């Protein structure tokens, strides 16, 4: 007769965490048709902002690389500046403030 496999503590913790998170979610999601495009833009811009910050962090680290020329550093800075400018324009189009570009991940905290 086979003995039951012991339950992995990490798996138990994950299941418990997901169960707790699911209990905090509403039973039904009330979707406002007028807000769908704004909410979708908010989600997309939040992900783009996260990626922009990661790329900016990497660019700052690379600036200390002696193999980069002044021109390459200048191009990196210009690209990041243009991306930030474009993000500002897109936030303005959708009526979003910078602090709205964040996602609450529940127990994990805010994304940005």
C-alpha positions as a printed Julia matrix, in Angstrom:
112×3 Matrix{Float64}:
   0.0    0.0     0.0
   1.41   3.41   -1.04
   1.82   6.03    1.63
   0.47   9.5     0.82
   3.15  11.94   -0.26
   3.96  14.65    2.29
   2.76  18.11    1.3
   5.56  20.5     0.45
   5.57  23.42    2.95
   6.33  25.94    0.16
   3.35  24.66   -1.79
   1.16  24.86    1.31
   2.23  28.47    1.9
   1.54  29.37   -1.75
  -1.92  27.79   -1.66
  -2.7   29.54    1.64
  -1.55  32.89    0.24
  -3.58  32.51   -2.94
  -6.64  31.44   -0.95
  -6.32  34.49    1.28
  -5.89  36.77   -1.72
  -8.91  35.22   -3.47
 -11.05  35.78   -0.38
 -10.25  39.51   -0.55
 -11.37  39.86   -4.17
 -14.96  40.85   -4.95
 -17.35  38.12   -6.07
 -18.22  40.12   -9.18
 -16.28  42.71  -11.09
 -18.34  45.76  -11.97
 -16.99  47.04  -15.27
 -17.76  50.59  -16.32
 -17.82  50.64  -20.15
 -16.82  54.31  -20.15
 -13.71  53.65  -18.08
 -12.4   50.59  -19.95
 -10.07  52.48  -22.3
  -8.69  54.63  -19.47
  -8.15  51.61  -17.24
  -6.48  49.68  -20.04
  -4.24  52.68  -20.78
  -3.41  52.89  -17.08
  -2.38  49.21  -17.03
  -0.29  49.47  -20.2
   1.38  52.7   -19.1
   2.16  51.17  -15.7
   3.96  48.26  -17.36
   5.8   50.65  -19.71
   6.8   52.82  -16.74
   8.14  49.76  -14.9
  10.2   48.78  -17.96
  11.38  52.39  -18.4
  12.67  52.44  -14.83
  14.47  49.13  -15.29
  16.1   50.31  -18.53
  17.04  53.63  -16.93
  18.63  51.81  -14.0
  20.63  49.62  -16.38
  21.67  52.64  -18.46
  22.96  54.46  -15.39
  24.99  51.38  -14.46
  26.39  51.14  -18.0
  27.53  54.76  -18.02
  30.46  53.73  -15.84
  31.55  51.25  -18.52
  34.81  52.5   -20.03
  33.92  50.85  -23.36
  31.07  53.31  -23.99
  31.82  56.39  -26.01
  30.5   59.84  -25.13
  28.23  59.58  -28.18
  26.74  56.27  -26.98
  26.1   57.72  -23.52
  24.49  60.79  -25.1
  22.25  58.6   -27.3
  21.16  56.53  -24.27
  20.31  59.66  -22.33
  18.4   61.14  -25.27
  16.41  57.93  -25.8
  15.45  57.8   -22.11
  14.5   61.48  -22.13
  12.29  60.98  -25.22
  10.62  57.95  -23.65
   9.88  59.92  -20.5
   8.51  62.79  -22.6
   6.28  60.42  -24.59
   5.02  58.84  -21.36
   4.05  62.32  -20.15
   2.12  62.96  -23.36
   0.29  59.66  -23.12
  -0.61  60.24  -19.47
  -2.01  63.61  -20.47
  -4.1   62.1   -23.29
  -5.71  59.63  -20.89
  -5.95  62.06  -17.98
  -3.61  60.08  -15.74
  -1.28  61.4   -13.07
   2.08  59.76  -12.39
   0.93  58.4    -9.03
  -1.94  56.59  -10.79
   0.55  54.45  -12.67
   0.86  51.84  -10.0
  -0.75  48.52   -9.3
  -1.6   47.34   -5.81
  -0.38  43.76   -5.58
  -2.17  43.14   -2.3
   0.13  41.56    0.28
   3.15  42.2    -1.95
   2.56  45.95   -1.91
   2.64  48.41   -4.79
   4.37  47.57   -8.07
   6.18  50.9    -8.45
